Amino acid sequence: MRYDHISPRAPGKADVPASVVLPTPRRPYAAAFRALICLAAVTGIVIDLVTGSPPRVLSYFTIQSNVLVAVAFGWSAVRAWRGGPALPARVTGGVLLYISITGLVYHLILANSSSGFSMTDDPTVVMTDWRAASNQLLHTATPLGAVLDWLLLTRPGGLRMRHAAQWLVYPLAYFAFALIRGALLAPGTVGRYPYPFLDVDQHGYPGILTNAVVLGLAFYALALTITGLDHVRPYLKPPKTGFRLRPPVG
């Protein structure tokens, strides 16, 4: 029996289950690019865990956002290779926001000696060759890779304005985590507060609350920008491969 002549809507012919008609949008180039981004994130995380204190390393937003990148892009790479459906836009958009925050905060604030919150002279941060490599992977390579993937390889139009507010739940939770963790650690503990703008000892709670409000508004503006650009950005469409039909099982 030839299934390529069966039409599920044609009168007088047997209905074909939806699972019989399958698209074949395998995207090997997208899969390879996403696998590289995943590998960059994993490599940077492993280097930091091996060369530093794991509890302290895992307390950084940089590491946590790169863990999300590794999971999301690894999963997306498998789906693109197999021709499966893409991850929900709300998920990929949130990961993009978090890793963009990581890259922007590092380059504009933490690595900027004129920002007032620079960590370039922090004596507790020992920048060996391996740490320098992980630093670039986690703060530069993965953010740039995520942006390029979103601009060129991810279907546009899936984001909504409500997503921008929803995405801020994690940064708010991280802010609470950093304060609670710092309060539980003894004064003078190395890395008690992961970032200078969250250091209660230096700025007091009113100061860090002000910092959090300013950064939170900036993050929300970035989230709105991502959402707005999602409807006008370019998209590199995969080649049309049509549909194939497979015989029903059983």
Short mmCIF file of C-alpha atoms in Angstrom, two decimals:
data_model
loop_
_atom_site.label_atom_id
_atom_site.label_comp_id
_atom_site.label_asym_id
_atom_site.label_seq_id
_atom_site.Cartn_x
_atom_site.Cartn_y
_atom_site.Cartn_z
CA MET A 1 0.00 0.00 0.00
CA ARG A 2 1.37 3.43 -0.92
CA TYR A 3 0.95 5.94 1.88
CA ASP A 4 2.08 8.92 -0.19
CA HIS A 5 -1.35 8.95 -1.88
CA ILE A 6 -3.40 9.00 1.32
CA SER A 7 -4.97 12.34 2.19
CA PRO A 8 -6.38 12.69 5.71
CA ARG A 9 -9.12 15.00 4.46
CA ALA A 10 -9.91 13.38 1.08
CA PRO A 11 -13.45 11.94 0.92
CA GLY A 12 -13.70 8.21 0.54
CA LYS A 13 -10.19 7.56 1.82
CA ALA A 14 -8.99 6.41 5.19
CA ASP A 15 -7.90 9.08 7.65
CA VAL A 16 -4.18 9.28 8.29
CA PRO A 17 -3.09 9.91 11.90
CA ALA A 18 -1.21 13.15 12.46
CA SER A 19 1.79 11.16 13.69
CA VAL A 20 2.14 9.57 10.25
CA VAL A 21 3.01 12.88 8.54
CA LEU A 22 6.33 14.07 9.90
CA PRO A 23 8.36 17.18 9.01
CA THR A 24 12.07 16.61 8.58
CA PRO A 25 13.71 19.92 9.54
CA ARG A 26 17.04 18.48 10.62
CA ARG A 27 19.47 21.35 11.17
CA PRO A 28 23.01 19.98 11.49
CA TYR A 29 24.72 23.37 11.30
CA ALA A 30 22.55 24.80 14.06
CA ALA A 31 23.14 21.63 16.08
CA ALA A 32 26.91 21.93 15.68
CA PHE A 33 26.95 25.63 16.63
CA ARG A 34 24.82 25.03 19.70
CA ALA A 35 26.98 22.09 20.72
CA LEU A 36 30.03 24.37 20.59
CA ILE A 37 28.30 26.92 22.83
CA CYS A 38 27.39 24.16 25.26
CA LEU A 39 30.99 22.92 25.21
CA ALA A 40 32.33 26.42 25.88
CA ALA A 41 30.05 26.81 28.91
CA VAL A 42 30.88 23.36 30.29
CA THR A 43 34.62 23.87 29.80
CA GLY A 44 34.61 27.22 31.60
CA ILE A 45 32.53 25.85 34.48
CA VAL A 46 34.76 22.80 34.92
CA ILE A 47 37.94 24.91 34.94
CA ASP A 48 36.53 27.18 37.64
CA LEU A 49 35.33 24.25 39.74
CA VAL A 50 38.72 22.51 39.52
CA THR A 51 40.82 25.61 40.20
CA GLY A 52 38.57 27.19 42.83
CA SER A 53 36.33 26.38 45.76
CA PRO A 54 33.19 24.68 44.35
CA PRO A 55 30.75 26.21 46.90
CA ARG A 56 32.08 29.68 46.17
CA VAL A 57 32.25 29.10 42.40
CA LEU A 58 28.65 27.90 42.29
CA SER A 59 27.47 31.02 44.13
CA TYR A 60 28.27 33.27 41.16
CA PHE A 61 25.56 34.37 38.75
CA THR A 62 28.11 33.83 35.99
CA ILE A 63 28.37 30.13 36.73
CA GLN A 64 24.65 29.63 37.25
CA SER A 65 23.74 31.40 34.00
CA ASN A 66 26.33 29.34 32.14
CA VAL A 67 24.86 26.15 33.61
CA LEU A 68 21.54 27.23 32.10
CA VAL A 69 23.30 27.85 28.78
CA ALA A 70 24.93 24.40 28.85
CA VAL A 71 21.60 22.67 29.53
CA ALA A 72 19.51 24.71 27.09
CA PHE A 73 22.00 24.68 24.22
CA GLY A 74 22.92 21.05 24.70
CA TRP A 75 19.25 20.13 24.59
CA SER A 76 18.64 22.41 21.61
CA ALA A 77 21.60 20.87 19.77
CA VAL A 78 20.14 17.38 20.17
CA ARG A 79 16.72 18.54 18.97
CA ALA A 80 18.18 20.35 15.96
CA TRP A 81 20.24 17.29 15.01
CA ARG A 82 17.27 14.94 15.29
CA GLY A 83 14.80 17.32 13.66
CA GLY A 84 12.76 17.70 16.82
CA PRO A 85 10.75 20.78 17.85
CA ALA A 86 12.62 23.79 19.17
CA LEU A 87 12.58 24.68 22.85
CA PRO A 88 9.84 27.14 23.87
CA ALA A 89 10.72 30.73 23.05
CA ARG A 90 10.12 31.77 26.65
CA VAL A 91 12.84 29.35 27.77
CA THR A 92 15.44 30.29 25.17
CA GLY A 93 14.67 33.99 25.61
CA GLY A 94 15.18 33.75 29.36
CA VAL A 95 18.51 31.98 28.94
CA LEU A 96 19.56 34.64 26.43
CA LEU A 97 18.68 37.39 28.92
CA TYR A 98 20.62 35.79 31.77
CA ILE A 99 23.78 35.12 29.80
CA SER A 100 23.56 38.62 28.26
CA ILE A 101 23.40 40.04 31.80
CA THR A 102 26.51 38.01 32.63
CA GLY A 103 28.45 39.39 29.67
CA LEU A 104 27.31 43.00 30.02
CA VAL A 105 27.78 43.26 33.78
CA TYR A 106 31.24 41.78 33.53
CA HIS A 107 32.52 43.95 30.68
CA LEU A 108 30.77 47.19 31.66
CA ILE A 109 31.05 46.99 35.45
CA LEU A 110 33.27 44.28 36.90
CA ALA A 111 36.12 44.56 34.36
CA ASN A 112 35.79 48.35 34.08
CA SER A 113 38.15 50.08 36.51
CA SER A 114 36.12 53.30 36.33
CA SER A 115 32.77 51.73 37.24
CA GLY A 116 33.24 51.86 40.99
CA PHE A 117 32.55 48.12 41.30
CA SER A 118 35.57 46.75 39.44
CA MET A 119 37.01 43.37 40.43
CA THR A 120 40.20 43.78 38.39
CA ASP A 121 42.21 44.58 41.54
CA ASP A 122 40.53 42.03 43.79
CA PRO A 123 43.37 40.16 45.59
CA THR A 124 41.11 37.12 46.12
CA VAL A 125 40.80 36.61 42.35
CA VAL A 126 43.92 34.81 41.11
CA MET A 127 43.95 34.99 37.30
CA THR A 128 46.05 32.02 36.15
CA ASP A 129 46.24 31.00 32.50
CA TRP A 130 43.44 28.48 33.04
CA ARG A 131 41.28 30.99 34.90
CA ALA A 132 41.90 33.58 32.19
CA ALA A 133 40.68 31.06 29.61
CA SER A 134 37.56 30.21 31.61
CA ASN A 135 36.95 33.91 32.20
CA GLN A 136 36.77 34.54 28.45
CA LEU A 137 34.65 31.46 27.80
CA LEU A 138 32.07 32.31 30.47
CA HIS A 139 31.91 36.09 30.04
CA THR A 140 32.55 36.55 26.32
CA ALA A 141 32.25 33.39 24.23
CA THR A 142 28.96 32.08 25.59
CA PRO A 143 27.15 35.46 25.61
CA LEU A 144 28.24 36.22 22.04
CA GLY A 145 27.37 32.71 20.91
CA ALA A 146 23.92 32.91 22.49
CA VAL A 147 23.22 36.26 20.80
CA LEU A 148 24.32 34.98 17.39
CA ASP A 149 22.23 31.85 17.76
CA TRP A 150 19.19 33.95 18.66
CA LEU A 151 19.71 36.41 15.81
CA LEU A 152 20.41 33.90 13.06
CA LEU A 153 19.28 30.42 14.01
CA THR A 154 16.19 30.83 16.21
CA ARG A 155 12.75 31.43 14.73
CA PRO A 156 11.54 34.97 15.58
CA GLY A 157 8.19 36.16 16.85
CA GLY A 158 7.73 33.79 19.78
CA LEU A 159 8.33 36.24 22.63
CA ARG A 160 5.67 38.30 24.39
CA MET A 161 5.96 41.39 26.60
CA ARG A 162 4.80 39.43 29.63
CA HIS A 163 7.90 37.26 29.33
CA ALA A 164 10.14 40.23 30.17
CA ALA A 165 8.64 40.50 33.66
CA GLN A 166 8.57 36.74 34.17
CA TRP A 167 12.28 36.46 33.42
CA LEU A 168 13.13 38.82 36.30
CA VAL A 169 12.06 36.21 38.86
CA TYR A 170 15.45 34.51 38.69
CA PRO A 171 17.60 37.67 39.13
CA LEU A 172 15.39 38.63 42.08
CA ALA A 173 15.80 35.17 43.57
CA TYR A 174 19.56 35.39 43.04
CA PHE A 175 19.63 38.75 44.84
CA ALA A 176 17.86 37.21 47.85
CA PHE A 177 20.18 34.19 47.73
CA ALA A 178 23.31 36.37 47.71
CA LEU A 179 22.14 38.38 50.72
CA ILE A 180 21.06 35.34 52.74
CA ARG A 181 24.28 33.51 51.93
CA GLY A 182 26.35 36.55 52.95
CA ALA A 183 24.44 36.93 56.20
CA LEU A 184 25.07 33.29 57.10
CA LEU A 185 28.81 33.42 56.40
CA ALA A 186 31.21 34.81 58.98
CA PRO A 187 32.57 38.34 58.43
CA GLY A 188 35.86 38.24 56.55
CA THR A 189 35.01 35.05 54.66
CA VAL A 190 36.54 35.13 51.18
CA GLY A 191 33.81 35.75 48.61
CA ARG A 192 31.19 36.35 51.30
CA TYR A 193 29.32 38.51 48.80
CA PRO A 194 29.93 37.39 45.20
CA TYR A 195 29.94 40.88 43.64
CA PRO A 196 31.04 44.31 44.91
CA PHE A 197 27.63 45.92 44.26
CA LEU A 198 26.10 43.31 46.61
CA ASP A 199 28.64 43.79 49.41
CA VAL A 200 26.67 44.79 52.49
CA ASP A 201 29.86 45.41 54.48
CA GLN A 202 30.91 48.14 52.05
CA HIS A 203 27.60 49.72 51.06
CA GLY A 204 25.09 48.72 53.73
CA TYR A 205 21.64 47.42 52.99
CA PRO A 206 20.30 50.78 51.71
CA GLY A 207 23.21 51.01 49.27
CA ILE A 208 22.85 47.53 47.85
CA LEU A 209 19.08 47.96 47.63
CA THR A 210 19.68 51.06 45.50
CA ASN A 211 22.14 49.08 43.37
CA ALA A 212 19.61 46.29 42.98
CA VAL A 213 16.85 48.67 41.87
CA VAL A 214 19.11 50.34 39.29
CA LEU A 215 20.35 47.03 37.93
CA GLY A 216 16.86 45.54 38.02
CA LEU A 217 15.49 48.37 35.90
CA ALA A 218 18.39 47.93 33.48
CA PHE A 219 17.71 44.19 33.26
CA TYR A 220 14.02 44.82 32.63
CA ALA A 221 14.88 47.30 29.88
CA LEU A 222 17.17 44.68 28.35
CA ALA A 223 14.41 42.07 28.56
CA LEU A 224 11.97 44.44 26.83
CA THR A 225 14.58 45.15 24.15
CA ILE A 226 15.06 41.44 23.48
CA THR A 227 11.30 40.95 23.29
CA GLY A 228 10.86 43.86 20.89
CA LEU A 229 13.76 42.88 18.65
CA ASP A 230 12.41 39.35 18.48
CA HIS A 231 9.68 40.57 16.12
CA VAL A 232 11.98 42.42 13.70
CA ARG A 233 15.23 40.46 13.73
CA PRO A 234 16.43 38.41 10.75
CA TYR A 235 16.11 34.66 10.54
CA LEU A 236 18.23 32.22 8.56
CA LYS A 237 15.57 29.75 7.43
CA PRO A 238 16.57 26.10 7.08
CA PRO A 239 16.26 24.59 3.60
CA LYS A 240 12.83 23.28 2.73
CA THR A 241 12.80 19.54 2.94
CA GLY A 242 9.07 18.99 2.66
CA PHE A 243 7.34 16.20 4.48
CA ARG A 244 7.77 12.50 4.57
CA LEU A 245 5.29 9.83 5.47
CA ARG A 246 5.91 6.69 7.38
CA PRO A 247 3.68 3.67 7.69
CA PRO A 248 1.72 3.58 10.92
CA VAL A 249 3.12 1.23 13.54
CA GLY A 250 1.25 -1.99 14.03
#
